[in-house]
Short mmCIF file of C-alpha atoms in Angstrom, two decimals:
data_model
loop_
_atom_site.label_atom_id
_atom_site.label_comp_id
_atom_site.label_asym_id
_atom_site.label_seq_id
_atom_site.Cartn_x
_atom_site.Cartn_y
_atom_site.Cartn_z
CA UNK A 878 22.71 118.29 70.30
CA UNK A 879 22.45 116.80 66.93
CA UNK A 880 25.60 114.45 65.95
CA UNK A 881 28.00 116.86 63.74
CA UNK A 882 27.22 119.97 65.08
CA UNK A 883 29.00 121.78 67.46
CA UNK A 884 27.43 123.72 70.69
CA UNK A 885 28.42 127.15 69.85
CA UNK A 886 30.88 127.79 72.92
CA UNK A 887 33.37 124.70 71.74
CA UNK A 888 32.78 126.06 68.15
CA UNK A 889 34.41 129.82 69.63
CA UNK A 890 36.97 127.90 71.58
CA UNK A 891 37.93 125.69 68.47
CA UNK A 892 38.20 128.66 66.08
CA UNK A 893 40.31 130.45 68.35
CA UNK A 894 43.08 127.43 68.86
CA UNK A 895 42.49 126.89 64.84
CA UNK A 896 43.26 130.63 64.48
CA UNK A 897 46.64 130.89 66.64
CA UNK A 898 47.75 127.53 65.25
CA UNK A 899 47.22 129.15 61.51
CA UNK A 900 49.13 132.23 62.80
CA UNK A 901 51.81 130.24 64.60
CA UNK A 902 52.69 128.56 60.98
CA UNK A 903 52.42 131.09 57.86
CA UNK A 904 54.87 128.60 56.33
CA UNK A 905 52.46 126.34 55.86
CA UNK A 906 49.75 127.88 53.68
CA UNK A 907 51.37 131.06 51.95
CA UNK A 908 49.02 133.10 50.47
CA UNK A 909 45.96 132.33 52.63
CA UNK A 910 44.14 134.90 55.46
CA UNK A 911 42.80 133.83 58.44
CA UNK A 912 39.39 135.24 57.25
CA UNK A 913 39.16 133.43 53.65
CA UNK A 914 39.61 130.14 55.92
CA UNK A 915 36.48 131.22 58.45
CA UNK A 916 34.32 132.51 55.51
CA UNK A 917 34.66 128.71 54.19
CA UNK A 918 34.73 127.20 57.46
CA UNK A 919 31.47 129.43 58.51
CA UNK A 920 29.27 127.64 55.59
CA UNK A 921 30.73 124.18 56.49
CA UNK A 922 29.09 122.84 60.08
CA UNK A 923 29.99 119.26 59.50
CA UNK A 924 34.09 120.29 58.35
CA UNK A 925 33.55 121.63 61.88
CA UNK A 926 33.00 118.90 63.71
CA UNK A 927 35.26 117.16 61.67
CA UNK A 928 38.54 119.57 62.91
CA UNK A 929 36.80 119.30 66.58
CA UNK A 930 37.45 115.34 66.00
CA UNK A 931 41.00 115.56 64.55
CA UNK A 932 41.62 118.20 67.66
CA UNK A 933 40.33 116.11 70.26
CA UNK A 934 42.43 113.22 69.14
CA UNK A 935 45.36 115.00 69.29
CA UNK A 936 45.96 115.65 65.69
CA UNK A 937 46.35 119.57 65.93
CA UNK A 938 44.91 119.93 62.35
CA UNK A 939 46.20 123.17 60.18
CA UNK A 940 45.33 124.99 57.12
CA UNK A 941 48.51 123.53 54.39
CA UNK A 942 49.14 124.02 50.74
CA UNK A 943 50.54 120.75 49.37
CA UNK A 944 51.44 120.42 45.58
CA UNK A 945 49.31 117.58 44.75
CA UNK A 946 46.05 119.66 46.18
CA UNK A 947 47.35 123.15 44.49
CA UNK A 948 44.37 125.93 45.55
CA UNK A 949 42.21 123.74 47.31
CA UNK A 950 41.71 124.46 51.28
CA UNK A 951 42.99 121.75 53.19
CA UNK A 952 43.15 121.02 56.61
CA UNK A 953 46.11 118.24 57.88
CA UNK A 954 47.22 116.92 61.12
CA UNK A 955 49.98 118.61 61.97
CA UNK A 956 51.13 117.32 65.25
CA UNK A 957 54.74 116.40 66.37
CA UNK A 958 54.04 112.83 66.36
CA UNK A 959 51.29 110.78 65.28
CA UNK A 960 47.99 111.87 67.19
CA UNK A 961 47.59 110.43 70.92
CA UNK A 962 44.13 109.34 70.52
CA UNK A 963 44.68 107.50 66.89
CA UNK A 964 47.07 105.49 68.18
CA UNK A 965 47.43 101.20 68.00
CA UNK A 966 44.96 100.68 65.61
CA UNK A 967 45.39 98.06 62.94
CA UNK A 968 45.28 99.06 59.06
CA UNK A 969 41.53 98.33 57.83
CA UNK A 970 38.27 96.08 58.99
CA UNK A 971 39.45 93.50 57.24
CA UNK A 972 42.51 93.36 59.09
CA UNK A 973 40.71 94.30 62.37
CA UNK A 974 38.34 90.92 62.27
CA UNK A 975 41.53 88.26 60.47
CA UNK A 976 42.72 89.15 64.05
CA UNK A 977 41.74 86.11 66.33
CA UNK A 978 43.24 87.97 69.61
CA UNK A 979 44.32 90.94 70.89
CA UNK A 980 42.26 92.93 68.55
CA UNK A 981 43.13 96.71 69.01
CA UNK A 982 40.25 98.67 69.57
CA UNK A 983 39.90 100.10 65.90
CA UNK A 984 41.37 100.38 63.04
CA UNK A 985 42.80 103.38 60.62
CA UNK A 986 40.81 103.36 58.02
CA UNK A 987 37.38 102.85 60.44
CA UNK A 988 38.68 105.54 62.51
CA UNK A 989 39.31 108.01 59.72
CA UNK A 990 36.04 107.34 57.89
CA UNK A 991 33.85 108.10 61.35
CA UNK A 992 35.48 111.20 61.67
CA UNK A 993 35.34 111.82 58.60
CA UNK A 994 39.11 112.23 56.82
CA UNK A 995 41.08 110.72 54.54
CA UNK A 996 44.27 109.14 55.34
CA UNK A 997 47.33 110.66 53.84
CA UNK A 998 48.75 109.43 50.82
CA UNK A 999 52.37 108.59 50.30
CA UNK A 1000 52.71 111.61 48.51
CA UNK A 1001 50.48 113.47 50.73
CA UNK A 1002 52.62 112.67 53.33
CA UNK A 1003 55.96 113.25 51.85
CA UNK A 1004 54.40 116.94 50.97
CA UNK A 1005 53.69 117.31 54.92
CA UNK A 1006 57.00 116.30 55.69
CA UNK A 1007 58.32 119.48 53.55
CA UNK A 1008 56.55 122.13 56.30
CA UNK A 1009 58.00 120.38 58.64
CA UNK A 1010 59.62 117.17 60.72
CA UNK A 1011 56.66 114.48 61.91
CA UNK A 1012 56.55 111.46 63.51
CA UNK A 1013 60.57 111.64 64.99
CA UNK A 1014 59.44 109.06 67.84
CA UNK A 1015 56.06 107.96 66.10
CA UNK A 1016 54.91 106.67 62.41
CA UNK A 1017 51.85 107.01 60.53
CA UNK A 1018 49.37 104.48 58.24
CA UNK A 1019 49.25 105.88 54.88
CA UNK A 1020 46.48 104.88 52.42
CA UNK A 1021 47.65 101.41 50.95
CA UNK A 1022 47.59 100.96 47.29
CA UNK A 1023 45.49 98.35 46.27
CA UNK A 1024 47.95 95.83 45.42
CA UNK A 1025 49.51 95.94 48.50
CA UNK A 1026 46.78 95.48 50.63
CA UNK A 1027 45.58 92.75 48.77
CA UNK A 1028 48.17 90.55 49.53
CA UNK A 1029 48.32 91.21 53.21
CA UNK A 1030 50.30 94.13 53.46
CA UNK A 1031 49.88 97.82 54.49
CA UNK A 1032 52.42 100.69 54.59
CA UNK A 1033 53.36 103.29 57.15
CA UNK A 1034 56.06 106.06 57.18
CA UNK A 1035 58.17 108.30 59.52
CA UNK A 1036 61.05 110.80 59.68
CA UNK A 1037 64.48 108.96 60.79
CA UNK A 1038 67.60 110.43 59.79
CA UNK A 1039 66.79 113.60 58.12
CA UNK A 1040 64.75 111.99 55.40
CA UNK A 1041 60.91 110.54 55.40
CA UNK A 1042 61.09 106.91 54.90
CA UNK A 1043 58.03 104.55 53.92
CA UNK A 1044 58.17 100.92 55.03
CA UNK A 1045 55.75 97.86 54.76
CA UNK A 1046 53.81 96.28 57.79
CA UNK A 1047 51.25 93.10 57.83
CA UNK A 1048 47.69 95.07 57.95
CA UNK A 1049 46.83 93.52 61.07
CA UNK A 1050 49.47 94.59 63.57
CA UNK A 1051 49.65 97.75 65.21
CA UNK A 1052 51.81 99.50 67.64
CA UNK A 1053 51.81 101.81 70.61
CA UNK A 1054 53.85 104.25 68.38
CA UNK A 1055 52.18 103.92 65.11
CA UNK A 1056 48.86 105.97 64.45
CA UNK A 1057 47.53 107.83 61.36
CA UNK A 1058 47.33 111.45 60.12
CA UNK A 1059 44.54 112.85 58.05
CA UNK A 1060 43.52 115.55 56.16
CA UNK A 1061 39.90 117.06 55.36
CA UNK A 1062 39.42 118.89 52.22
CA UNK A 1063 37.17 121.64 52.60
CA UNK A 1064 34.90 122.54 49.30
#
């Protein structure tokens, strides 16, 4: 089976979890049918294996309308707490090899690129937070600006206290509790 394609009985069985997830949440994507989502899902084999990725990590991707992305189709990781499998990774490669020991496996950005997301944004992420409460227990790597990450650092957020908050971290560490959440925009 070629890399990015799916064998067609995961594809059915993928669909059908996208489709009751997409159900379960209208609140999420007003506006939007199941079946506009499949037609542009249907021409898209790699977006596929993409939302097979972000499933299998634990990332229970769904259809959402944020501001910042008005009447584009996106697809973000909408589980509790940051996804299982994306989990103690660093920030970037750079920060993955200044790491002399007790390098984690991966890191964010690495991660996200291979499966072929972005991470979220700040913003992006603040959006998500208004369709509902992620990462109570957990926090997420959100795309560094530039000037940030040049001197060292990297930033993360989470939901404490009925708000979203967005802290700092040195790029290289990484935590049990701290993964990433992405999103795939689908053309």
């Amino acid at each position: 089976m070629p890399k990015n394609k799916l064998p067609e009985n995961r594809l059915v069985e993928l669909l059908a979890i996208l489709n009751k997830r997409f159900e379960k949440h209208p609140e999420r994507h007003p506006n939007l049918t199941w079946e506009s989502v499949v037609t542009k899902l249907a021409a898209n084999e790699k977006a596929l294996w993409t939302l097979n990725e972000m499933e299998e990590s634990g990332g229970e991707p769904d259809v959402v309308a944020l501001p910042s992305h008005s009447g584009q189709l996106i697809f973000v990781d909408c589980a509790a707490e940051s996804p299982k499998g994306r989990r103690s990774y660093c920030y970037d490669q750079a920060a993955l090899e200044s790491r002399k020991e007790h390098k984690p496996k991966d890191s964010a950005i690495h991660s996200a690129e291979e499966m072929g997301i972005k991470i979220l944004s700040e913003q992006e992420y603040a959006e998500l937070q208004q369709l509902g409460t992620f990462d109570l227990k957990t926090s997420s790597w959100l795309e560094t600006p530039a000037e940030i990450r040049k001197l060292g650092g990297a930033i993360f957020g989470d939901f404490r206290f009925g708000r979203v908050f967005t802290y700092h971290n040195g790029a290289e560490s990484y935590y049990a509790a701290r993964g990433y959440r992405g999103m795939l925009l689908i053309k």
